[in-house]
Tab-separated table of C-alpha atoms in Angstrom:
chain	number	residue	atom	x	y	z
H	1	UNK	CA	-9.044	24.540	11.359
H	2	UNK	CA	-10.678	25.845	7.921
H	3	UNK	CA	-9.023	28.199	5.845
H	4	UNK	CA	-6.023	28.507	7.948
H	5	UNK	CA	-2.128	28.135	6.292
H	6	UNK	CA	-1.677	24.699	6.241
H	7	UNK	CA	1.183	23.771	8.581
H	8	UNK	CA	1.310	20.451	7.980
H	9	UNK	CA	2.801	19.149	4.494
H	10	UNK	CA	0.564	18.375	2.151
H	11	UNK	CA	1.215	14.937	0.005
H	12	UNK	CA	1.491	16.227	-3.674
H	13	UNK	CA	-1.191	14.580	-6.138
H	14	UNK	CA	0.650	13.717	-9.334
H	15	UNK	CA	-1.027	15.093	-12.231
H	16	UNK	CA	-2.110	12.960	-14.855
H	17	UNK	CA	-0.962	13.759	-18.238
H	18	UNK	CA	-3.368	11.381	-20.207
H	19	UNK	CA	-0.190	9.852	-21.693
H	20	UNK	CA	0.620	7.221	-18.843
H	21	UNK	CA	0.783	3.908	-19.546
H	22	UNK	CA	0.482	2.346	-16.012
H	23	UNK	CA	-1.667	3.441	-12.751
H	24	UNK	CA	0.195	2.080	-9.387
H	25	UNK	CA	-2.314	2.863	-6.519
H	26	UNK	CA	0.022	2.372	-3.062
H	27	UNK	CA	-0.657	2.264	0.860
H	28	UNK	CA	0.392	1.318	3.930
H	29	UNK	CA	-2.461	1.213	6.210
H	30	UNK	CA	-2.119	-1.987	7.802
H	31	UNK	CA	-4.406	-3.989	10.610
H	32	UNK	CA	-3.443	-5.259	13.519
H	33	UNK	CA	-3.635	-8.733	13.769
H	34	UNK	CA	-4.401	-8.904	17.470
H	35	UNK	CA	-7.173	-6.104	18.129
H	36	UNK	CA	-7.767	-5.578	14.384
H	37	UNK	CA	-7.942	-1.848	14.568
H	38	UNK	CA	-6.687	-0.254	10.816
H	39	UNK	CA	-3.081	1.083	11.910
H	40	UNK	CA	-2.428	4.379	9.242
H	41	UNK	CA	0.716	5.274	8.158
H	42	UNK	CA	1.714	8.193	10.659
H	43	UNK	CA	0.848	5.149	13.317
H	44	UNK	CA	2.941	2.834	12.002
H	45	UNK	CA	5.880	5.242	12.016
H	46	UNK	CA	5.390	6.198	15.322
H	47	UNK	CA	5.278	2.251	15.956
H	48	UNK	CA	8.848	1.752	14.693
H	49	UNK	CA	11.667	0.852	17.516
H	50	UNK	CA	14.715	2.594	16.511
H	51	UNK	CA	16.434	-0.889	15.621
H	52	UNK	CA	17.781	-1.490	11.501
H	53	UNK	CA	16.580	-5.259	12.622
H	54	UNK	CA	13.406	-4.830	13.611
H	55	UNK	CA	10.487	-5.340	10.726
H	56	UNK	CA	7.656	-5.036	13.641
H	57	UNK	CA	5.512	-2.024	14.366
H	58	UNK	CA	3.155	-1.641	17.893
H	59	UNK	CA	0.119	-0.693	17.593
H	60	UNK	CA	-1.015	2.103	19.348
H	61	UNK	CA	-4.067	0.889	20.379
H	62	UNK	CA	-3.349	-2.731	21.941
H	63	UNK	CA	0.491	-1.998	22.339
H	64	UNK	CA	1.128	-5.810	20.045
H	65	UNK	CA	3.383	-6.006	17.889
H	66	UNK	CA	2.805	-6.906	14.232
H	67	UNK	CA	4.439	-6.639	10.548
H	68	UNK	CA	2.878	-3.709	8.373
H	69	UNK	CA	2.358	-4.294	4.910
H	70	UNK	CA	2.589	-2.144	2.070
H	71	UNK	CA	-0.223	-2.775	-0.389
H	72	UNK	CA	0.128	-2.080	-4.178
H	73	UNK	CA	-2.416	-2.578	-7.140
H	74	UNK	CA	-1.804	-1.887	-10.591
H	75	UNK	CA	-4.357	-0.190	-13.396
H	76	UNK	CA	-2.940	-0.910	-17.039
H	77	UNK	CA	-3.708	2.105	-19.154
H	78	UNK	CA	-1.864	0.138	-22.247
H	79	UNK	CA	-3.755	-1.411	-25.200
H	80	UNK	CA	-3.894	-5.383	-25.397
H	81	UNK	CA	-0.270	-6.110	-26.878
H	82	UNK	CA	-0.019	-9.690	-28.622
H	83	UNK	CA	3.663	-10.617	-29.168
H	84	UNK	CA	5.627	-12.906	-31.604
H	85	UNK	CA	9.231	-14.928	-32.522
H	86	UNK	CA	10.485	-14.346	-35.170
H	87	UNK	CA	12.881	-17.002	-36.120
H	88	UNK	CA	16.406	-16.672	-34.710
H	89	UNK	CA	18.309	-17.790	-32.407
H	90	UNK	CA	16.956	-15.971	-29.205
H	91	UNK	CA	13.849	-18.741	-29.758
H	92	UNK	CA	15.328	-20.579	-26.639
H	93	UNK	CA	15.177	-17.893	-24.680
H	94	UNK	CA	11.758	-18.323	-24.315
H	95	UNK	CA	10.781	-20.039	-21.231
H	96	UNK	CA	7.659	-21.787	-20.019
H	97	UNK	CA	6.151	-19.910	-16.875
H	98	UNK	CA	6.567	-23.864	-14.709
H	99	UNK	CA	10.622	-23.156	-14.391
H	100	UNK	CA	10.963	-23.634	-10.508
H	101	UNK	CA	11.828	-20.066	-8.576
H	102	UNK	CA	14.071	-20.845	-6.108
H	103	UNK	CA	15.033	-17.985	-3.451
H	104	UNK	CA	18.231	-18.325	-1.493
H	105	UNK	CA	19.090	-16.907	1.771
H	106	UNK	CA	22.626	-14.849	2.342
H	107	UNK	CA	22.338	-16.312	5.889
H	108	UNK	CA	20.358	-19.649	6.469
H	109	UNK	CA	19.481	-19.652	10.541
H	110	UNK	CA	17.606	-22.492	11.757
H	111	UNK	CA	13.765	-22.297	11.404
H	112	UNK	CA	12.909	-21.244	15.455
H	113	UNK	CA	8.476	-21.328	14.607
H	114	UNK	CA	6.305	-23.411	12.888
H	115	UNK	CA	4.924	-20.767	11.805
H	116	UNK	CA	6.641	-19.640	8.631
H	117	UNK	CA	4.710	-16.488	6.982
H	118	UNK	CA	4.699	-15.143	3.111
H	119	UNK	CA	6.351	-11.593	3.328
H	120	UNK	CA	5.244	-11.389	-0.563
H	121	UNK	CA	1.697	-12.208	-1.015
H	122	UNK	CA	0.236	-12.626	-4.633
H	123	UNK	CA	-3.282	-12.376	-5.435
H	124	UNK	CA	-4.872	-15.218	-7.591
H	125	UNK	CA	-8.039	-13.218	-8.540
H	126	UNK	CA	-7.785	-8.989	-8.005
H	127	UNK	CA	-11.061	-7.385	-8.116
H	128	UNK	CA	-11.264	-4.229	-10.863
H	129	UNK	CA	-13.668	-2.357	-8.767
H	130	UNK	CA	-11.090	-3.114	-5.992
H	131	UNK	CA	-9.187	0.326	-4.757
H	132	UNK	CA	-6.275	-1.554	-3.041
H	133	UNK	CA	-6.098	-5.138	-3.081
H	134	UNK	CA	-8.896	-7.154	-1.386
H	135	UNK	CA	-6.302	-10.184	-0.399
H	136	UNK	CA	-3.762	-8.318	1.272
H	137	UNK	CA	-5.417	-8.956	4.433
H	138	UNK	CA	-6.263	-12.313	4.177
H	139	UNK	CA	-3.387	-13.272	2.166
H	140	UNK	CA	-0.672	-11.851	4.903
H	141	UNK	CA	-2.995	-12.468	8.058
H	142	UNK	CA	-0.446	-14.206	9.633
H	143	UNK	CA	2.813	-12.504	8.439
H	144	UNK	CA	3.968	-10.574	12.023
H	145	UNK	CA	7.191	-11.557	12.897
H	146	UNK	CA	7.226	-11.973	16.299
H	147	UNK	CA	9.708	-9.132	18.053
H	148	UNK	CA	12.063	-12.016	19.960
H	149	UNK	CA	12.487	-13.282	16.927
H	150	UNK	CA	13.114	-10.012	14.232
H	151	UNK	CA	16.994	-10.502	14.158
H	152	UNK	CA	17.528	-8.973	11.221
H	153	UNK	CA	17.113	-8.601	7.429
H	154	UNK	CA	19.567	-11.796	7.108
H	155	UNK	CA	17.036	-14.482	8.782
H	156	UNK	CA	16.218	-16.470	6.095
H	157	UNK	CA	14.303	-19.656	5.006
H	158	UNK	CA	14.623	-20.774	1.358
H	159	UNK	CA	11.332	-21.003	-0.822
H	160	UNK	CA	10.454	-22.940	-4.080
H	161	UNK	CA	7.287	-21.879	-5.993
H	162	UNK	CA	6.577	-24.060	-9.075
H	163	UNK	CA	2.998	-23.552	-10.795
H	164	UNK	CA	2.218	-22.914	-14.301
H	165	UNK	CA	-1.010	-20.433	-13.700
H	166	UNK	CA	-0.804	-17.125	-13.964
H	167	UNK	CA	-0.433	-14.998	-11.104
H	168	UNK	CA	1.060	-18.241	-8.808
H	169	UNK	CA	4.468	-18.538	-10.448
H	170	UNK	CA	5.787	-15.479	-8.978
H	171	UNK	CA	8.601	-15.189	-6.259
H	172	UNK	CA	7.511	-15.362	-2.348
H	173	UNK	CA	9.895	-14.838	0.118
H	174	UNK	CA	9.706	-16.337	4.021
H	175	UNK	CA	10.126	-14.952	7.664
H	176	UNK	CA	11.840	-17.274	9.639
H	177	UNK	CA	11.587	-14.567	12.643
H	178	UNK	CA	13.653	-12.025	10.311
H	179	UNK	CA	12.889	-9.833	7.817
H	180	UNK	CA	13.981	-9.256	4.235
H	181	UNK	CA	15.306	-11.919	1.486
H	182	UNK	CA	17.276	-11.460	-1.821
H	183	UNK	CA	15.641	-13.504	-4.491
H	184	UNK	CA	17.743	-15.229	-6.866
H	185	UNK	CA	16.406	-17.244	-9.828
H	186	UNK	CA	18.509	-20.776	-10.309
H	187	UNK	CA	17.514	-20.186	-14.084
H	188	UNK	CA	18.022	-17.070	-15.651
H	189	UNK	CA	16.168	-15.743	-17.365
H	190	UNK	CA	13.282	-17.294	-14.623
H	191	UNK	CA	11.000	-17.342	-17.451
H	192	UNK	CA	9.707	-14.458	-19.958
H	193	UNK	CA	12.440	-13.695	-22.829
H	194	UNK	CA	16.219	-12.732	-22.863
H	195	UNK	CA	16.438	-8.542	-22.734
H	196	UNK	CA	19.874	-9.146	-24.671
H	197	UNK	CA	18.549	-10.298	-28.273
H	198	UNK	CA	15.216	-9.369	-27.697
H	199	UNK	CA	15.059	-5.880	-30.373
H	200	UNK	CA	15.807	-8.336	-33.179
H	201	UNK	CA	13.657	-11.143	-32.197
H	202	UNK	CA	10.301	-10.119	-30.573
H	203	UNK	CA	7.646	-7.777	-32.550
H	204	UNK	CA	4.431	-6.197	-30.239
H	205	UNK	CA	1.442	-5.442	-31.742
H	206	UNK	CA	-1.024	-3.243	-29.961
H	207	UNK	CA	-4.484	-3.284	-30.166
H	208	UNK	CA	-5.948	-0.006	-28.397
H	209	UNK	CA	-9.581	-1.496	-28.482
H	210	UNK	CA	-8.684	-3.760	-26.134
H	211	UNK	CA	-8.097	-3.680	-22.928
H	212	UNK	CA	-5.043	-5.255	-20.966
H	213	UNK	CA	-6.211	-7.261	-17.634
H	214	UNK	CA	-4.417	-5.479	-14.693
H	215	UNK	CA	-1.508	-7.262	-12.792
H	216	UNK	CA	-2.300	-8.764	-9.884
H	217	UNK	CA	-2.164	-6.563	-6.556
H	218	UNK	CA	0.992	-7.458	-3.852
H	219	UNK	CA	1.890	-7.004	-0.795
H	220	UNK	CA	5.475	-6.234	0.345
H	221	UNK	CA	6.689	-5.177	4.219
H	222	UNK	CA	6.812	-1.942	4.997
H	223	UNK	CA	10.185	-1.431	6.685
H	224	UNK	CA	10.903	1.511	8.411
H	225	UNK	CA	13.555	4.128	7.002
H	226	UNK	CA	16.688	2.487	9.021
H	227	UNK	CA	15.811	-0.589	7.788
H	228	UNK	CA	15.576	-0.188	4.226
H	229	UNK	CA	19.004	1.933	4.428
H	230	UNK	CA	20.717	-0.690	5.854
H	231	UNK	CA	19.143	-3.395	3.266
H	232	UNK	CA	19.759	-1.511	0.510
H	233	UNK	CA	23.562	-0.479	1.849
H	234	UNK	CA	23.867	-4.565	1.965
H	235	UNK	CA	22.361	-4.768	-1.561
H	236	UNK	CA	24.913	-2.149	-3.139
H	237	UNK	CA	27.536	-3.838	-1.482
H	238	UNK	CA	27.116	-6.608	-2.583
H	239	UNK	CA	25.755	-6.467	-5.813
H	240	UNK	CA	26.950	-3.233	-6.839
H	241	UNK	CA	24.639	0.301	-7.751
H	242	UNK	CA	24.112	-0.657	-11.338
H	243	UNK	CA	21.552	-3.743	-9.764
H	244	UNK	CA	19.349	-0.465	-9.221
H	245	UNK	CA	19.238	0.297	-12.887
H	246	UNK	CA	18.938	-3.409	-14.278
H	247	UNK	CA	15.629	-5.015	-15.154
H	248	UNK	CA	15.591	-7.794	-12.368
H	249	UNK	CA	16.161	-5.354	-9.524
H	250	UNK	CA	11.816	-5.134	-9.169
H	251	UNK	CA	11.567	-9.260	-9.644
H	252	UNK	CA	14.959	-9.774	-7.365
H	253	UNK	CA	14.512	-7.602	-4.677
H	254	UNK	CA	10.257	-6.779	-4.404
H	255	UNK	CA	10.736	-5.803	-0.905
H	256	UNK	CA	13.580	-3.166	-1.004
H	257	UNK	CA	12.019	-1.486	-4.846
H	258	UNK	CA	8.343	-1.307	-3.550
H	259	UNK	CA	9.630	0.584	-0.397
H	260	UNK	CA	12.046	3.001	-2.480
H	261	UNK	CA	8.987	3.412	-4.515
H	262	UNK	CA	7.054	4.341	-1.824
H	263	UNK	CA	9.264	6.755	0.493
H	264	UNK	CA	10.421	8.494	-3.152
H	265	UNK	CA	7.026	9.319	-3.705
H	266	UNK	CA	5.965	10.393	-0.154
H	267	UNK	CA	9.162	12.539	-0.052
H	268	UNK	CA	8.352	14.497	-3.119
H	269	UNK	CA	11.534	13.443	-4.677
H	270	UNK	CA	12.549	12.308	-8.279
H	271	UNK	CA	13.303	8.925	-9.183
H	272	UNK	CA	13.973	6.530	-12.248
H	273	UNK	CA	12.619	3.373	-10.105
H	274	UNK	CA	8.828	3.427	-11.775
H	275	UNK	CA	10.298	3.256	-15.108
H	276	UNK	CA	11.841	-0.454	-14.271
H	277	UNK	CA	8.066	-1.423	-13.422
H	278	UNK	CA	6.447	-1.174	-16.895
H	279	UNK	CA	8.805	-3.733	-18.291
H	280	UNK	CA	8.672	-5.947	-15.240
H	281	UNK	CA	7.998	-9.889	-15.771
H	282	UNK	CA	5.049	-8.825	-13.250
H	283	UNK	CA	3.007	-6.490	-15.291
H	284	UNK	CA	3.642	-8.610	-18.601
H	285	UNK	CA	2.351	-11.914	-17.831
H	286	UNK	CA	5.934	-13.246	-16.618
H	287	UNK	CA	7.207	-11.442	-19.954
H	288	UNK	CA	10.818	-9.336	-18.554
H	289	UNK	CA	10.619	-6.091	-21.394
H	290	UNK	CA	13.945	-4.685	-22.725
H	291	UNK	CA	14.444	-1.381	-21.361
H	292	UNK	CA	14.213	1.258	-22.975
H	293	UNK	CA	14.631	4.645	-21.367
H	294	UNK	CA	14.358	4.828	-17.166
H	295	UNK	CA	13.692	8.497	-17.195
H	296	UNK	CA	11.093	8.532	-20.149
H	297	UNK	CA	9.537	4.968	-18.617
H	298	UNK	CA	9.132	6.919	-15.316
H	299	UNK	CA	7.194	9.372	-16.645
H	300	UNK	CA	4.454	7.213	-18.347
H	301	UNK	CA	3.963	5.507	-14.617
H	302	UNK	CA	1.240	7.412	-12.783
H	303	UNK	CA	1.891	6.863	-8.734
H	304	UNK	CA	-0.707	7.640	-6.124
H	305	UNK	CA	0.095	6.813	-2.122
H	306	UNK	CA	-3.731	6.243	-0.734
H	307	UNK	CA	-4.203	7.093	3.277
H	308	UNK	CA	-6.761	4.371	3.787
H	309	UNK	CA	-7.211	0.637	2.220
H	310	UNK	CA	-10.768	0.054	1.952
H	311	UNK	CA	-10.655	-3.246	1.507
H	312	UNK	CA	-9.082	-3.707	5.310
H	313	UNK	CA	-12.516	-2.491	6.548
H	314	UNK	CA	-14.482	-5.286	7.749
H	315	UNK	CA	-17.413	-3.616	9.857
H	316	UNK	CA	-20.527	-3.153	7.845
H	317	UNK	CA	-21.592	-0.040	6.220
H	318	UNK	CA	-18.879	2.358	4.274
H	319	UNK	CA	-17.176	4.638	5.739
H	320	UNK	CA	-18.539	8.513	5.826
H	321	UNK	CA	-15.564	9.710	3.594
H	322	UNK	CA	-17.265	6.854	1.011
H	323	UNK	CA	-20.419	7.724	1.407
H	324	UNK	CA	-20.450	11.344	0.680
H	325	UNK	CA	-18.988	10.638	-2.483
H	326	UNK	CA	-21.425	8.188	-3.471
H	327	UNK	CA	-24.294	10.008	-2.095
H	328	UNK	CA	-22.741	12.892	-4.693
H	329	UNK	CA	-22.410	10.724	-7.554
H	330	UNK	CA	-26.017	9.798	-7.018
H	331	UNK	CA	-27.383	12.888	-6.485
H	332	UNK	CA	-25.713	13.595	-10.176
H	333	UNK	CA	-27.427	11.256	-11.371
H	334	UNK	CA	-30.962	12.569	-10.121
H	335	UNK	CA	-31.109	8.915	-8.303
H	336	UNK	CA	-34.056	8.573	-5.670
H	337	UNK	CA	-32.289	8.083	-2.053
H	338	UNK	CA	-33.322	5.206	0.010
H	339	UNK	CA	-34.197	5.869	3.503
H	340	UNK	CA	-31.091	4.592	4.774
H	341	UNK	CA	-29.472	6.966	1.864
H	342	UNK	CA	-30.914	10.062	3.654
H	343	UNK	CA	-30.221	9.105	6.722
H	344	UNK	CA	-26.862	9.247	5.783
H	345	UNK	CA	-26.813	12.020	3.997
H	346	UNK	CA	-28.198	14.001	7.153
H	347	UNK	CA	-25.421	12.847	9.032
H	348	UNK	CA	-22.485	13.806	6.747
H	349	UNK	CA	-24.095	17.142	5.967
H	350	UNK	CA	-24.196	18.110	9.897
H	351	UNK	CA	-21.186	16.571	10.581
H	352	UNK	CA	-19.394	18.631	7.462
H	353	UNK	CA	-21.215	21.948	9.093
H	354	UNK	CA	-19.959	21.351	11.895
H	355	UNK	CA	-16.732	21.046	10.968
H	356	UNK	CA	-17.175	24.205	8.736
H	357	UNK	CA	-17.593	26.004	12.487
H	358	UNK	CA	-14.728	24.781	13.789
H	359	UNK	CA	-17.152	22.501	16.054
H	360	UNK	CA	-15.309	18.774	16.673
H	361	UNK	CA	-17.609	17.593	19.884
H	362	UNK	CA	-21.381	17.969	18.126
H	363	UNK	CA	-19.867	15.098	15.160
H	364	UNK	CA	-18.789	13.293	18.116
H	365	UNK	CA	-22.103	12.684	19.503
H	366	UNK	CA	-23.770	12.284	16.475
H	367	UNK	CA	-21.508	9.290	15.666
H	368	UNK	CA	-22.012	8.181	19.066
H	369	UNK	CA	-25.901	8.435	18.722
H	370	UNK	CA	-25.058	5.905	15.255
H	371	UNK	CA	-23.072	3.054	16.574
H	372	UNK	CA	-24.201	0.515	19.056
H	373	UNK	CA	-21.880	0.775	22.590
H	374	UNK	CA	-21.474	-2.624	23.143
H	375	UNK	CA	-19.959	-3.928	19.036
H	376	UNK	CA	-16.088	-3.462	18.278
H	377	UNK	CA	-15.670	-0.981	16.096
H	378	UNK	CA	-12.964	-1.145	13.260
H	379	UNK	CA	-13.330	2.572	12.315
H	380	UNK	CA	-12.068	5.248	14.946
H	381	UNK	CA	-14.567	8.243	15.190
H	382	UNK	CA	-10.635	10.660	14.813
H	383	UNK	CA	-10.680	8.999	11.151
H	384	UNK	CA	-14.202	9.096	10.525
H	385	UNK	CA	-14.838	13.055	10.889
H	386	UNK	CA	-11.161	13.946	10.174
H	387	UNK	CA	-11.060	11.661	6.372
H	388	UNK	CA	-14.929	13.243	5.559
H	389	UNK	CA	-13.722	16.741	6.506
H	390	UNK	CA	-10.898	16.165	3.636
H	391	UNK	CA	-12.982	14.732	0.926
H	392	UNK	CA	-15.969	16.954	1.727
H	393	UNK	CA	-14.347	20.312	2.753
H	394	UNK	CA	-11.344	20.108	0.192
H	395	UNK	CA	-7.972	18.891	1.794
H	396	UNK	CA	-6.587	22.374	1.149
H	397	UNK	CA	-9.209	24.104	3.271
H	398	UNK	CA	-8.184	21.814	6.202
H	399	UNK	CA	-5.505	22.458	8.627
H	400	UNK	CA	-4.994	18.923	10.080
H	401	UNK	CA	-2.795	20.099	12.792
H	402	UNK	CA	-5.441	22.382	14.009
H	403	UNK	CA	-8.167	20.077	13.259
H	404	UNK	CA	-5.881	17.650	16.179
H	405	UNK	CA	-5.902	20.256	18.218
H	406	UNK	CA	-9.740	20.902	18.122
H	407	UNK	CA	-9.993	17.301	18.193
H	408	UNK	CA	-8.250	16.934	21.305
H	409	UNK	CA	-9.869	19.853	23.104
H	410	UNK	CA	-13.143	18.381	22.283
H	411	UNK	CA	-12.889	14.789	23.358
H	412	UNK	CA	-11.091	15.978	26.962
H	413	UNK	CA	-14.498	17.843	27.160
H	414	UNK	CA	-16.513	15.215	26.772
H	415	UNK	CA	-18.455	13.611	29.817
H	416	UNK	CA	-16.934	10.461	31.905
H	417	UNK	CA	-20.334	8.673	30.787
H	418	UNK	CA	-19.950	9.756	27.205
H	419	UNK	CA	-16.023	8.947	27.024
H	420	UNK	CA	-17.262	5.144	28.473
H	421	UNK	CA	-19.145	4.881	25.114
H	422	UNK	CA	-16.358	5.629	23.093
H	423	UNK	CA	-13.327	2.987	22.786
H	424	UNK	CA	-9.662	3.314	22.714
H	425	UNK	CA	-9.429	3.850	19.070
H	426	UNK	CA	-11.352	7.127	19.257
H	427	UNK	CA	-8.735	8.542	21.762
H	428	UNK	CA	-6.967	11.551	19.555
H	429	UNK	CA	-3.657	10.774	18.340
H	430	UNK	CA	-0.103	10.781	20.468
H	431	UNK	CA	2.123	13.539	19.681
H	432	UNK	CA	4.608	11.011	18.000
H	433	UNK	CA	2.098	10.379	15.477
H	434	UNK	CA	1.712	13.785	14.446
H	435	UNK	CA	5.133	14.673	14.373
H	436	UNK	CA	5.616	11.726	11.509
H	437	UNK	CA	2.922	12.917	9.472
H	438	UNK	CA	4.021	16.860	9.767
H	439	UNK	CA	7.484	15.122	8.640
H	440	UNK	CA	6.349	12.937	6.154
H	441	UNK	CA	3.084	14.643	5.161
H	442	UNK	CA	-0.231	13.332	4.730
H	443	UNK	CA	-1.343	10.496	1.875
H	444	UNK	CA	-4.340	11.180	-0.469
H	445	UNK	CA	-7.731	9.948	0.923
């Protein structure tokens, strides 16, 4: 489990250059909205049906379905930019942010719930100590499609979002039991300024001393591989590959760019797509940017794919993986621990030398010997000892596959009486699920 060659892939941090202009902090983990157990990536592919029509997951501890979400927040890194007309005849081009969005199905099917859910959700007010937005949960809590209904990425309901604050006028889209919606703006441009005269019209000043306000955080579906191949066939069919290149391909189509965003980056491959997102009517106060240069605009974009959202965790306390950094940041700092501090500490420290001799079952009963039997846990024991073995241990020094194995050895050991203690989310993981993260890799925690 330590030292050994790691077998599974490894997620490759980007390295920050110190000349980025724009921090995009991505994840999937998503929580179910029936048993409310925090679903991680590797679950939620092992959750998709093998059906291009089907937006729902199952969650492998309750077996409900329920829509994942991907979950992005944004960290400007530009200074405060202050912008100004000159006079000429682009001036009506400039639109007031109140112009009504309206987004139009391909396919209108007849509304078959009550129940209609955002698939984008906005946040009015991020948080900037926030790692991954705070209202993703509570913003989406209701956005499963239900499985009898998922027919496919062309069950659409038609939305109108009119309001003149910032951070509300932006494009939602609707489930109507299916999936995915191309936006189209009735006005264009929506609002922000015309990218055609815009060189000889608009001047930016920058001052570095101050600092921008970040956009706000979204959510987007996560769709599973065959379904973002068949949406994005449907888009290039229709609207030809060039839409892929164009400014309004981020604000048009959310759903489909956030995803190629994301699987680009998990697969370790090149792409252009980040560049379109520094110039996007979304991270310019509903301003669209002329583009410039995709492949030099991708490289001032830093992207990071997080394993955990730790703002989905609603039990009290922080998770160990938390902790031991904080307790490190304070011990820095020469703070005096509180008793509940080294308490803590004690735990991590023989749950991390533990680990360090290949020893899964003595963390086990420690965390068992922490948590009361009888309240539902949100945190699974599996995450707990594997996410602090990562953070404390170095994720290079940490075979996951073998730490599975030693995981799975050690909780078939365990005692009928101590395995009623435990609850289903402490059960190692299915064989499925890690076979999608030796594919896929594993995220940064």
């Amino acid at each position: 489990m330590l030292n050994g060659q790691q077998s599974a892939l490894q997620l490759t941090t980007p390295v920050l250059h110190g000349n980025e202009k724009s921090k995009v902090l991505m994840s999937s983990c998503s929580q179910c909205r029936v048993c409310g157990a925090l679903v991680y990536d590797e679950e939620i592919m092992a959750g998709w049906a093998a059906d291009d029509s089907n937006l729902n997951t199952t969650c492998p501890f309750c077996k409900s379905t329920f829509l994942p979400l991907l979950n992005v927040e944004f960290k400007d890194l530009r200074g405060s930019a202050s912008f100004f007309l000159k006079q000429s005849t682009s001036g009506d081009s400039l639109h007031s942010g109140n112009i009504p969005l309206t987004t139009d199905p391909l396919e209108q099917k007849p509304v078959s719930s009550p129940a209609v859910a955002d698939l984008i959700s906005f946040s009015d007010h991020p948080k900037p100590n926030q790692t991954i937005a705070e209202e993703a949960s509570s913003a989406t809590e209701q956005s499963d499609v239900p499985e009898e209904q998922s027919e496919g990425p062309r069950a659409l309901k038609k939305s109108v979002i009119n309001s003149s604050k910032r951070g509300a006028s932006l494009t939602r889209s609707h489930s109507v039991g299916g999936p995915l919606q191309n936006i189209d703006l009735t006005h264009r441009p929506s609002h922000g300024i015309s990218t055609v005269s815009l060189p000889n019209s608009l001047q930016e000043v920058v001052d570095p001393l101050r600092k921008r306000p970040n956009p706000l955080p979204l959510s987007v579906p996560y769709l599973s591989p065959l379904v973002l191949r068949k949406e994005l066939e449907s888009l290039l069919e229709n609207e030809g590959e060039q839409v892929i290149h164009t400014s309004t391909f981020i604000n048009q189509h959310p759903i489909i760019f956030w995803n190629l965003v994301w699987y680009f980056r998990r697969l370790d491959l090149p792409s252009n797509l980040p560049g379109l997102i520094l110039t996007s009517e979304h991270c310019n106060d509903g301003v669209q940017l002329p583009l410039s240069s995709l492949s030099q605009d991708s490289k001032l974009v830093y992207i990071q794919l997080l394993w955990d959202n730790i703002n989905l965790h609603q039990e009290p306390g922080e998770p160990l993986y938390i902790s031991w950094r904080n307790l490190n940041l304070a011990e820095k700092k020469s703070s005096i621990a509180s008793e509940d501090q080294q308490a803590t500490s004690t735990l991590v420290e023989n749950i991390k030398l533990s680990i360090q001799h290949n020893n899964v079952v003595e963390p086990i009963k420690l965390l068992l010997q922490k948590v009361k039997p009888d309240v539902k846990r949100q945190r699974s024991f599996y995450r707990e000892i594997l996410f602090l073995s990562l953070v404390s241990l170095g994720s290079e020094n940490i075979d996951i596959e073998a730490f599975d194995s030693e995981y799975r050895l050690a909780y078939k050991s365990l005692t009928t009486e101590v395995l009623e203690k435990m609850q289903k989310i402490d059960a190692p993981p299915s064989s499925s699920v890690e076979w999608c993260r030796k594919c896929f890799g594993a995220p940064v925690i």
